[in-house]
Short mmCIF file of C-alpha atoms and ligand atoms in Angstrom, two decimals:
data_model
loop_
_atom_site.label_atom_id
_atom_site.label_comp_id
_atom_site.label_asym_id
_atom_site.label_seq_id
_atom_site.Cartn_x
_atom_site.Cartn_y
_atom_site.Cartn_z
CA MET A 1 -15.03 -18.70 14.65
CA THR A 2 -12.14 -21.20 14.83
CA ILE A 3 -9.48 -21.27 12.15
CA GLU A 4 -9.34 -24.78 10.72
CA ARG A 5 -6.69 -24.36 8.07
CA ILE A 6 -4.37 -21.72 6.66
CA GLU A 7 -2.86 -21.83 3.19
CA MET A 8 -0.02 -19.72 1.84
CA SER A 9 0.99 -19.36 -1.79
CA LEU A 10 3.88 -17.45 -3.29
CA LEU A 11 2.75 -15.85 -6.56
CA ARG A 12 4.42 -14.04 -9.40
CA LEU A 13 2.54 -11.83 -11.85
CA PRO A 14 4.09 -9.93 -14.79
CA PHE A 15 3.41 -6.17 -15.01
CA VAL A 16 1.75 -4.72 -18.11
CA HIS A 17 4.54 -2.09 -18.10
CA PHE A 18 7.78 -2.04 -16.09
CA PHE A 19 7.71 -0.01 -12.87
CA GLU A 20 10.84 1.97 -12.06
CA THR A 21 11.53 3.84 -8.82
CA SER A 22 14.70 5.17 -7.23
CA PHE A 23 15.27 1.52 -6.17
CA GLY A 24 15.41 0.23 -9.75
CA ARG A 25 13.21 -1.25 -12.46
CA ALA A 26 10.80 -4.16 -11.89
CA HIS A 27 9.03 -6.23 -14.54
CA ASP A 28 6.91 -8.38 -12.26
CA ARG A 29 5.63 -8.65 -8.72
CA THR A 30 6.20 -11.52 -6.30
CA PHE A 31 3.89 -11.63 -3.26
CA ILE A 32 2.20 -14.00 -0.82
CA VAL A 33 -1.51 -14.81 -0.74
CA ILE A 34 -2.80 -16.05 2.62
CA LYS A 35 -6.08 -17.92 3.00
CA ALA A 36 -7.72 -18.60 6.37
CA PHE A 37 -10.54 -21.18 6.45
CA SER A 38 -13.38 -21.44 8.95
CA GLY A 39 -16.87 -22.95 8.74
CA GLY A 40 -16.81 -23.30 4.96
CA LEU A 41 -15.68 -19.68 4.44
CA CYS A 42 -12.30 -18.42 3.29
CA GLY A 43 -10.69 -15.10 4.19
CA TYR A 44 -8.01 -13.75 1.86
CA GLY A 45 -5.01 -11.61 2.75
CA GLU A 46 -2.06 -10.40 0.72
CA CYS A 47 1.41 -9.87 2.14
CA VAL A 48 3.00 -6.92 0.34
CA ALA A 49 6.65 -7.77 1.08
CA GLU A 50 8.66 -7.68 -2.14
CA GLU A 51 11.32 -10.04 -3.45
CA ALA A 52 14.21 -7.75 -2.47
CA PRO A 53 14.63 -5.71 0.76
CA LEU A 54 14.59 -2.29 -0.95
CA TYR A 55 11.41 -0.52 0.10
CA SER A 56 11.40 -2.37 3.42
CA GLY A 57 13.74 -4.77 5.22
CA GLU A 58 11.18 -7.55 4.75
CA THR A 59 11.16 -9.83 1.73
CA THR A 60 8.77 -12.50 0.49
CA GLU A 61 11.08 -15.12 2.00
CA THR A 62 11.44 -13.47 5.43
CA ALA A 63 7.66 -13.02 5.51
CA TRP A 64 7.11 -16.66 4.57
CA HIS A 65 9.44 -17.74 7.39
CA ILE A 66 7.80 -15.48 9.99
CA LEU A 67 4.31 -16.55 8.93
CA LYS A 68 5.15 -20.26 8.85
CA ASP A 69 7.28 -20.48 11.99
CA PHE A 70 5.71 -17.85 14.26
CA LEU A 71 2.41 -16.27 13.21
CA ILE A 72 0.47 -19.27 11.90
CA PRO A 73 1.49 -21.44 14.91
CA LEU A 74 0.34 -18.56 17.14
CA VAL A 75 -3.12 -18.64 15.56
CA PHE A 76 -3.45 -22.39 16.16
CA ARG A 77 -1.77 -22.48 19.58
CA GLN A 78 -3.72 -19.61 21.10
CA GLY A 79 -6.87 -20.39 19.15
CA VAL A 80 -7.05 -16.76 18.02
CA ALA A 81 -9.42 -16.09 15.18
CA GLU A 82 -10.59 -12.55 15.96
CA PRO A 83 -8.41 -10.16 14.00
CA GLY A 84 -8.05 -7.78 16.98
CA ASP A 85 -6.87 -10.62 19.23
CA PHE A 86 -4.43 -11.75 16.59
CA ALA A 87 -2.99 -8.22 16.27
CA ARG A 88 -2.46 -8.07 20.03
CA GLU A 89 -0.91 -11.55 20.33
CA ALA A 90 1.34 -11.01 17.29
CA GLY A 91 2.65 -7.89 19.06
CA ILE A 92 5.02 -10.08 21.12
CA PHE A 93 7.10 -10.44 17.94
CA ARG A 94 9.12 -7.44 16.84
CA GLY A 95 8.97 -5.97 13.35
CA ASN A 96 7.91 -8.14 10.42
CA ARG A 97 4.88 -5.93 9.92
CA MET A 98 4.12 -6.99 6.38
CA ALA A 99 3.99 -10.65 7.44
CA LYS A 100 1.65 -9.79 10.33
CA ALA A 101 -0.58 -7.62 8.13
CA GLY A 102 -1.01 -10.36 5.50
CA LEU A 103 -2.51 -12.76 8.04
CA GLU A 104 -4.50 -10.11 9.92
CA LEU A 105 -6.09 -9.01 6.63
CA ALA A 106 -7.17 -12.60 5.92
CA LEU A 107 -8.81 -12.71 9.37
CA TRP A 108 -10.67 -9.43 8.76
CA ASP A 109 -11.98 -10.70 5.42
CA LEU A 110 -13.04 -13.96 7.08
CA LYS A 111 -14.78 -12.14 9.95
CA ALA A 112 -16.68 -9.87 7.57
CA LYS A 113 -17.72 -12.89 5.49
CA THR A 114 -18.91 -14.67 8.66
CA LEU A 115 -21.15 -11.67 9.39
CA GLY A 116 -22.16 -11.36 5.73
CA TRP A 117 -20.97 -7.75 5.75
CA PRO A 118 -18.74 -5.82 3.37
CA LEU A 119 -15.44 -5.22 5.17
CA ARG A 120 -16.06 -1.48 4.89
CA ARG A 121 -19.00 -1.85 7.28
CA LEU A 122 -16.86 -3.72 9.81
CA TYR A 123 -14.25 -0.94 9.65
CA GLY A 124 -16.88 1.78 9.92
CA GLY A 125 -16.02 3.24 6.53
CA VAL A 126 -18.03 6.26 5.47
CA ARG A 127 -17.86 6.21 1.68
CA ASP A 128 -18.72 3.74 -1.05
CA GLU A 129 -16.42 5.27 -3.63
CA VAL A 130 -12.79 6.32 -3.17
CA GLU A 131 -10.72 8.82 -5.11
CA ALA A 132 -8.24 6.93 -7.25
CA GLY A 133 -4.77 7.94 -8.37
CA VAL A 134 -1.95 6.52 -10.46
CA SER A 135 1.67 6.19 -9.46
CA CYS A 136 3.87 6.64 -12.56
CA GLY A 137 7.31 5.11 -12.58
CA ILE A 138 10.48 6.58 -14.04
CA GLU A 139 10.50 6.19 -17.83
CA ASN A 140 13.27 6.02 -20.45
CA SER A 141 12.68 9.64 -21.43
CA ILE A 142 10.69 12.68 -20.34
CA PRO A 143 8.44 12.62 -23.47
CA GLU A 144 7.57 9.00 -22.65
CA LEU A 145 6.64 10.05 -19.11
CA VAL A 146 4.45 12.89 -20.39
CA ALA A 147 2.75 10.52 -22.86
CA ARG A 148 2.10 7.97 -20.13
CA VAL A 149 0.63 10.60 -17.81
CA GLY A 150 -1.55 11.70 -20.74
CA SER A 151 -2.85 8.20 -21.30
CA TYR A 152 -3.78 7.80 -17.61
CA LEU A 153 -5.61 11.13 -17.71
CA GLU A 154 -7.47 9.95 -20.80
CA GLN A 155 -8.49 6.81 -18.92
CA GLY A 156 -10.11 9.06 -16.31
CA TYR A 157 -7.51 9.41 -13.57
CA ARG A 158 -7.34 12.85 -12.05
CA ARG A 159 -4.46 12.59 -9.63
CA ILE A 160 -1.00 11.65 -10.84
CA LYS A 161 2.05 10.78 -8.78
CA ILE A 162 5.45 10.64 -10.41
CA LYS A 163 8.49 8.88 -9.02
CA ILE A 164 11.56 11.10 -8.74
CA LYS A 165 15.30 10.62 -8.20
CA PRO A 166 18.34 12.89 -8.67
CA GLY A 167 18.39 13.93 -12.33
CA TRP A 168 14.71 13.01 -12.78
CA ASP A 169 12.97 15.53 -10.54
CA VAL A 170 12.73 19.21 -11.55
CA LYS A 171 12.89 18.30 -15.26
CA ALA A 172 10.13 15.70 -14.91
CA CYS A 173 7.86 18.02 -12.90
CA GLU A 174 8.46 20.89 -15.32
CA ALA A 175 7.51 18.79 -18.34
CA VAL A 176 4.40 17.24 -16.76
CA ARG A 177 3.24 20.61 -15.38
CA ARG A 178 3.76 22.31 -18.75
CA ALA A 179 1.68 19.65 -20.51
CA TYR A 180 -1.02 19.47 -17.81
CA PRO A 181 -1.15 22.74 -15.86
CA ASP A 182 -4.21 21.91 -13.75
CA ILE A 183 -3.98 18.27 -12.71
CA MET A 184 -3.48 17.11 -9.14
CA LEU A 185 0.21 16.22 -9.13
CA GLN A 186 2.54 14.84 -6.46
CA VAL A 187 5.98 13.21 -6.35
CA ASP A 188 7.61 10.32 -4.50
CA ALA A 189 11.37 9.96 -3.93
CA ASN A 190 11.35 6.69 -1.96
CA GLY A 191 14.00 8.11 0.32
CA CYS A 192 16.77 8.68 -2.22
CA TYR A 193 17.78 12.26 -1.27
CA SER A 194 19.66 13.76 1.66
CA LEU A 195 19.75 17.22 3.23
CA ALA A 196 22.59 18.03 0.81
CA ASP A 197 19.88 18.09 -1.90
CA LYS A 198 17.83 20.73 -0.09
CA GLU A 199 18.00 23.29 -2.92
CA THR A 200 16.77 20.81 -5.53
CA LEU A 201 13.91 19.76 -3.28
CA LYS A 202 12.98 23.38 -2.53
CA ALA A 203 12.83 24.01 -6.28
CA LEU A 204 9.85 21.60 -6.37
CA ASP A 205 7.78 24.29 -4.60
CA ALA A 206 7.36 25.91 -8.04
CA PHE A 207 5.14 23.09 -9.35
CA ARG A 208 2.08 23.37 -7.10
CA LEU A 209 2.43 19.77 -5.93
CA LEU A 210 -0.09 18.25 -3.51
CA LEU A 211 2.84 16.82 -1.58
CA VAL A 212 6.41 15.54 -1.75
CA GLU A 213 6.59 11.95 -0.50
CA GLN A 214 9.52 10.53 1.48
CA PRO A 215 12.47 12.59 0.22
CA PHE A 216 14.89 11.13 2.83
CA PRO A 217 15.50 7.60 4.14
CA PRO A 218 13.05 6.07 6.63
CA TYR A 219 14.89 6.86 9.86
CA ASP A 220 15.68 10.51 9.07
CA LEU A 221 12.69 12.08 10.83
CA TRP A 222 14.85 14.95 12.04
CA ASP A 223 16.14 15.80 8.56
CA HIS A 224 12.60 15.75 7.20
CA ALA A 225 11.70 18.33 9.85
CA GLN A 226 14.61 20.55 8.75
CA LEU A 227 13.45 20.39 5.15
CA GLN A 228 9.75 20.94 5.97
CA LYS A 229 10.66 24.19 7.78
CA ASP A 230 12.02 25.61 4.53
CA MET A 231 9.52 24.17 2.07
CA ALA A 232 6.05 25.39 1.24
CA THR A 233 4.85 22.09 -0.22
CA PRO A 234 3.67 19.63 2.43
CA LEU A 235 5.99 16.69 3.01
CA CYS A 236 4.30 13.30 3.29
CA LEU A 237 5.96 10.31 4.93
CA ASP A 238 5.60 6.75 3.65
CA GLU A 239 8.56 4.47 4.58
CA SER A 240 9.14 6.36 7.89
CA ILE A 241 5.69 5.57 9.29
CA LEU A 242 5.78 2.08 10.77
CA SER A 243 3.40 2.40 13.69
CA LEU A 244 1.34 4.82 15.79
CA ASP A 245 4.53 5.74 17.68
CA THR A 246 6.47 6.71 14.58
CA ALA A 247 3.47 8.67 13.29
CA ARG A 248 3.26 10.52 16.60
CA ALA A 249 7.00 11.26 16.60
CA ALA A 250 6.86 12.51 13.00
CA LEU A 251 3.98 14.88 13.77
CA GLU A 252 5.49 16.09 17.07
CA MET A 253 8.75 16.83 15.27
CA ARG A 254 6.90 18.41 12.33
CA SER A 255 8.66 16.07 9.92
CA CYS A 256 5.59 16.02 7.66
CA ARG A 257 2.08 17.45 7.29
CA ILE A 258 0.49 14.45 5.58
CA ILE A 259 0.78 10.72 6.17
CA ASN A 260 0.62 7.89 3.64
CA ILE A 261 -0.92 4.83 5.30
CA LYS A 262 -0.13 1.41 3.90
CA VAL A 263 -1.71 -1.36 5.90
CA GLY A 264 1.19 -3.74 5.18
CA ARG A 265 3.90 -1.31 6.24
CA VAL A 266 2.24 -0.60 9.63
CA GLY A 267 1.49 -4.24 10.51
CA GLY A 268 -2.21 -4.60 9.77
CA PRO A 269 -5.64 -2.98 10.02
CA ALA A 270 -5.55 -2.63 13.84
CA GLU A 271 -2.42 -0.40 13.73
CA MET A 272 -3.69 1.33 10.58
CA ARG A 273 -6.78 2.28 12.54
CA LYS A 274 -4.77 3.76 15.43
CA ILE A 275 -2.73 5.94 13.06
CA HIS A 276 -5.84 6.98 11.15
CA ASP A 277 -7.66 8.05 14.32
CA PHE A 278 -4.62 9.79 15.80
CA CYS A 279 -4.11 11.84 12.62
CA ASP A 280 -7.83 12.60 12.48
CA GLU A 281 -7.75 14.04 16.02
CA ARG A 282 -4.77 16.18 15.03
CA GLY A 283 -6.39 17.41 11.82
CA VAL A 284 -3.70 15.69 9.75
CA PRO A 285 -5.02 14.15 6.52
CA VAL A 286 -3.97 10.64 5.51
CA TRP A 287 -4.22 8.79 2.20
CA CYS A 288 -4.02 5.16 1.21
CA GLY A 289 -0.74 4.13 -0.40
CA GLY A 290 -0.33 1.10 -2.63
CA MET A 291 2.29 -1.60 -3.11
CA LEU A 292 1.36 -2.75 -6.63
CA GLU A 293 -0.99 -5.24 -5.02
CA SER A 294 -2.95 -7.89 -6.84
CA GLY A 295 -6.71 -7.51 -6.75
CA ILE A 296 -6.83 -9.12 -3.30
CA GLY A 297 -4.63 -6.49 -1.65
CA ARG A 298 -6.21 -3.71 -3.69
CA ALA A 299 -9.74 -4.69 -2.70
CA HIS A 300 -8.55 -4.59 0.93
CA ASN A 301 -7.15 -1.09 0.31
CA LEU A 302 -10.49 0.10 -1.08
CA HIS A 303 -12.25 -0.86 2.15
CA ILE A 304 -9.52 0.81 4.21
CA ALA A 305 -9.66 4.00 2.12
CA SER A 306 -13.39 4.25 2.89
CA LEU A 307 -12.53 5.47 6.43
CA SER A 308 -13.29 9.13 7.05
CA ASN A 309 -9.79 10.62 7.39
CA PHE A 310 -8.54 9.22 4.07
CA LYS A 311 -8.87 12.70 2.62
CA LEU A 312 -6.48 12.69 -0.34
CA PRO A 313 -6.70 10.48 -3.45
CA ALA A 314 -5.22 7.00 -2.99
CA ASP A 315 -2.52 5.15 -4.94
CA LEU A 316 -5.28 2.86 -6.10
CA SER A 317 -5.79 2.17 -9.79
CA ALA A 318 -7.72 -0.30 -11.91
CA SER A 319 -6.54 -3.92 -12.31
CA CYS A 320 -5.42 -3.26 -15.91
CA ARG A 321 -2.99 -0.52 -14.82
CA TYR A 322 -0.89 -3.22 -13.20
CA TYR A 323 -1.71 -6.67 -14.55
CA LYS A 324 -3.04 -8.20 -17.75
CA GLU A 325 -4.93 -10.84 -15.83
CA ASP A 326 -5.64 -9.89 -12.23
CA ILE A 327 -6.39 -12.85 -9.92
CA ILE A 328 -9.87 -11.61 -8.98
CA GLU A 329 -13.29 -11.32 -10.60
CA PRO A 330 -14.59 -8.86 -11.40
CA PHE A 331 -11.49 -6.76 -12.14
CA ILE A 332 -11.22 -3.44 -10.32
CA GLU A 333 -12.17 -0.61 -12.69
CA LEU A 334 -12.78 3.12 -12.51
CA SER A 335 -16.43 3.68 -11.60
CA GLY A 336 -16.40 7.31 -12.75
CA PRO A 337 -13.75 9.92 -13.47
CA GLY A 338 -11.04 9.42 -10.86
CA LYS A 339 -13.16 7.13 -8.69
CA ILE A 340 -13.29 3.47 -7.76
CA ARG A 341 -16.31 1.90 -6.09
CA VAL A 342 -15.73 -0.04 -2.86
CA PRO A 343 -17.00 -3.58 -3.56
CA ASP A 344 -20.19 -4.27 -1.60
CA GLY A 345 -20.31 -8.06 -1.40
CA PRO A 346 -19.34 -9.83 1.86
CA GLY A 347 -15.73 -9.39 3.01
CA ILE A 348 -13.43 -7.83 0.43
CA GLY A 349 -16.30 -8.25 -2.03
CA VAL A 350 -14.27 -9.55 -4.97
CA ASN A 351 -13.76 -13.20 -5.88
CA PRO A 352 -10.22 -14.57 -6.11
CA VAL A 353 -10.06 -17.00 -9.04
CA GLU A 354 -8.42 -20.20 -7.78
CA GLU A 355 -7.38 -21.31 -11.24
CA ARG A 356 -5.45 -18.07 -11.82
CA ILE A 357 -3.90 -18.21 -8.35
CA ARG A 358 -2.68 -21.74 -9.10
CA LYS A 359 -1.29 -20.68 -12.46
CA ALA A 360 0.70 -17.82 -10.89
CA SER A 361 1.89 -19.87 -7.87
CA LEU A 362 5.56 -20.73 -7.36
CA ARG A 363 4.72 -22.80 -4.27
CA THR A 364 1.91 -23.45 -1.78
CA GLU A 365 1.89 -24.80 1.77
CA VAL A 366 -1.05 -25.87 3.93
CA PHE A 367 -1.11 -25.58 7.74
CA ARG A 368 -3.49 -27.17 10.28
CA GLY A 369 -3.69 -26.95 14.04
CA GLN A 370 -2.65 -30.03 16.06
CA PRO A 371 -5.84 -32.08 16.67
O1 LIG B 401 6.47 4.24 -2.49
O2 LIG B 401 4.41 4.30 -2.78
C1 LIG B 401 5.47 3.73 -2.93
C2 LIG B 401 4.99 0.62 -5.11
C3 LIG B 401 5.82 -0.28 -4.46
C4 LIG B 401 6.55 0.14 -3.37
C5 LIG B 401 6.44 1.47 -2.93
C6 LIG B 401 5.59 2.36 -3.56
C7 LIG B 401 4.87 1.93 -4.68
C8 LIG B 401 4.00 2.79 -5.47
C9 LIG B 401 2.90 2.14 -6.27
O3 LIG B 401 4.17 3.98 -5.58
C10 LIG B 401 1.54 2.51 -5.80
C11 LIG B 401 0.48 1.60 -6.38
O4 LIG B 401 0.29 0.47 -5.88
O5 LIG B 401 -0.20 2.03 -7.30
MG1 LIG B 402 5.91 6.01 -1.43
#
């Protein structure tokens, strides 16, 4: 397998409903689609960096720069086409994990398509259906939040995550729990609290939450450990987990009991795999986080979430929860109550629709190796 050509497009898709977190409110999603061509086949990857450096220090523009000026030239210069080789070679560059993951994902899709296998088989996934979940943003009012949770439950979702921030935490949990006493419920702070908020966070123990995700900023592993000591609910880290090393440090320090794995945040499937296996050996469950991906990134996440230690429901919902017109066919849908089937065609197993990609594109660039 030699990579003949790589194409990158910057896309923007409007959300069906705004998505608000402790970072602010978003009405659309800007992201990069990466295509790698070889022998008449095309592998697709999605880079989950966002327009602004809020969740992560990377942005769509830094990722574009790193891909264009460092990672794509590396593929052509070294002739790397195997995703594992690419992951190793790309390791000479620091950080920029979302950029690396976008290209590595395209290579995994391409490799699976070359073999004619669903990506899940290449990863050694053990299930053909994953447990889905919805991440609910902050709404204008608590009744609107409760109504939105209700509509997702009606659609068949069984695990709900709500975004929290100071002033929208205990009240939001109380209202959702009162309306739906038995659902699987968890919360995500995206790092907006500090140890000074310990009493508020401890009050969340009353709501029988599956977990509390990332209460403190990414680098505060020590503070997370101080909070976990005094809280019954398991803490789960998202933004803090950037690699196997940070996962190991977090578990050694007892900063969390559960880990959210996002393939983009950790730099690609190779690193994802190391964290997954390490947690498995330690008896620590992981689950697959989401970044409001288009169907390309979400199909990738379905294959990833088929691995054995993805034990808790994923932040993986149907296409229509995010976008009116997803860029793939068929759309991702619930296959049963709270479940989504892992596509079983070759590679990611869904078909990106070129016409829709073009329509959503802000710009495209094509790269070829030097002949
Ligand atoms: O913290 O999990 C997060 C979306 C963008 C950035 C960060 C997060 C999220 C979500 C959405 O919670 C999860 C999804 O894709 O459904
Ligand atoms: Mg999160």
